[in-house]
Amino acid sequence: TGRHDAERAAALLAAYQAVRPLTAAERELLPAMLRAGALRVWLSRLWDVYLPREASMLKAHDPTHFERVLQGRVQHPVRL
């Protein structure tokens, strides 16, 4: 669905921070980085739909999933 899963996110962050704690700046910027990642994937999928490359193995994926993910990240920023 692309919705933020708070329980999984907390588990991922706890495991990561057991190895190297996030700095205050990293914690502050993490929601923006999640939006940036969703934007990057959405744009790359749009690119493949509207400007396809010649490749026998390439199949364009539906970009609407990551459009929804991005909208969710913008409308409901992740709280850490």
mmCIF file of C-alpha atoms in Angstrom:
data_model
loop_
_atom_site.group_PDB
_atom_site.id
_atom_site.type_symbol
_atom_site.label_atom_id
_atom_site.label_comp_id
_atom_site.label_asym_id
_atom_site.label_seq_id
_atom_site.Cartn_x
_atom_site.Cartn_y
_atom_site.Cartn_z
ATOM 1 C CA THR A 1 0.000 0.000 0.000
ATOM 2 C CA GLY A 2 2.910 2.321 0.541
ATOM 3 C CA ARG A 3 1.677 3.367 3.980
ATOM 4 C CA HIS A 4 4.194 3.998 6.714
ATOM 5 C CA ASP A 5 4.441 0.999 9.031
ATOM 6 C CA ALA A 6 5.499 2.501 12.366
ATOM 7 C CA GLU A 7 6.312 -0.863 13.943
ATOM 8 C CA ARG A 8 8.612 -1.951 11.116
ATOM 9 C CA ALA A 9 10.215 1.485 10.924
ATOM 10 C CA ALA A 10 10.924 1.419 14.668
ATOM 11 C CA ALA A 11 12.480 -2.052 14.371
ATOM 12 C CA LEU A 12 14.649 -0.960 11.428
ATOM 13 C CA LEU A 13 15.817 2.180 13.230
ATOM 14 C CA ALA A 14 16.544 0.269 16.439
ATOM 15 C CA ALA A 15 18.634 -2.301 14.563
ATOM 16 C CA TYR A 16 20.496 0.405 12.648
ATOM 17 C CA GLN A 17 21.162 2.457 15.758
ATOM 18 C CA ALA A 18 22.510 -0.608 17.545
ATOM 19 C CA VAL A 19 25.378 -0.450 15.047
ATOM 20 C CA ARG A 20 25.641 3.330 14.617
ATOM 21 C CA PRO A 21 23.321 5.852 16.246
ATOM 22 C CA LEU A 22 21.798 8.466 13.978
ATOM 23 C CA THR A 23 22.939 12.024 14.525
ATOM 24 C CA ALA A 24 20.355 14.669 15.371
ATOM 25 C CA ALA A 25 20.648 16.019 11.818
ATOM 26 C CA GLU A 26 20.086 12.555 10.315
ATOM 27 C CA ARG A 27 16.994 12.019 12.455
ATOM 28 C CA GLU A 28 15.674 15.434 11.447
ATOM 29 C CA LEU A 29 16.269 14.816 7.735
ATOM 30 C CA LEU A 30 15.037 11.219 7.564
ATOM 31 C CA PRO A 31 11.420 12.154 6.667
ATOM 32 C CA ALA A 32 12.703 14.358 3.821
ATOM 33 C CA MET A 33 14.932 11.519 2.599
ATOM 34 C CA LEU A 34 11.945 9.142 2.584
ATOM 35 C CA ARG A 35 10.074 11.655 0.409
ATOM 36 C CA ALA A 36 13.112 12.066 -1.850
ATOM 37 C CA GLY A 37 13.414 8.300 -2.292
ATOM 38 C CA ALA A 38 9.742 7.939 -3.206
ATOM 39 C CA LEU A 39 10.074 10.857 -5.644
ATOM 40 C CA ARG A 40 13.141 9.310 -7.300
ATOM 41 C CA VAL A 41 11.440 5.950 -7.843
ATOM 42 C CA TRP A 42 8.203 7.574 -9.068
ATOM 43 C CA LEU A 43 10.115 9.731 -11.580
ATOM 44 C CA SER A 44 12.160 6.791 -12.851
ATOM 45 C CA ARG A 45 8.973 4.786 -13.407
ATOM 46 C CA LEU A 46 7.325 7.718 -15.182
ATOM 47 C CA TRP A 47 10.422 8.019 -17.363
ATOM 48 C CA ASP A 48 10.245 4.347 -18.324
ATOM 49 C CA VAL A 49 6.535 4.640 -19.204
ATOM 50 C CA TYR A 50 6.765 7.805 -21.298
ATOM 51 C CA LEU A 51 10.333 7.529 -22.624
ATOM 52 C CA PRO A 52 10.949 3.782 -22.854
ATOM 53 C CA ARG A 53 14.412 2.445 -23.571
ATOM 54 C CA GLU A 54 15.127 -0.361 -25.980
ATOM 55 C CA ALA A 55 15.848 -3.381 -23.841
ATOM 56 C CA SER A 56 14.493 -6.868 -24.173
ATOM 57 C CA MET A 57 14.501 -7.404 -20.394
ATOM 58 C CA LEU A 58 12.983 -4.046 -19.422
ATOM 59 C CA LYS A 59 9.332 -3.932 -18.441
ATOM 60 C CA ALA A 60 7.950 -0.595 -17.300
ATOM 61 C CA HIS A 61 6.319 -0.710 -13.866
ATOM 62 C CA ASP A 62 3.169 1.184 -12.972
ATOM 63 C CA PRO A 63 4.271 4.542 -11.519
ATOM 64 C CA THR A 64 1.035 5.144 -9.603
ATOM 65 C CA HIS A 65 2.143 3.078 -6.593
ATOM 66 C CA PHE A 66 5.062 5.374 -5.853
ATOM 67 C CA GLU A 67 2.944 8.410 -6.612
ATOM 68 C CA ARG A 68 0.695 7.249 -3.741
ATOM 69 C CA VAL A 69 3.727 6.572 -1.538
ATOM 70 C CA LEU A 70 5.033 10.085 -2.195
ATOM 71 C CA GLN A 71 1.635 11.637 -1.512
ATOM 72 C CA GLY A 72 1.449 9.716 1.755
ATOM 73 C CA ARG A 73 4.934 10.858 2.791
ATOM 74 C CA VAL A 74 3.982 14.483 2.056
ATOM 75 C CA GLN A 75 0.547 14.392 3.703
ATOM 76 C CA HIS A 76 1.611 12.305 6.711
ATOM 77 C CA PRO A 77 5.316 12.854 7.449
ATOM 78 C CA VAL A 78 7.014 10.076 9.377
ATOM 79 C CA ARG A 79 7.452 10.911 13.057
ATOM 80 C CA LEU A 80 10.563 9.584 14.763
#
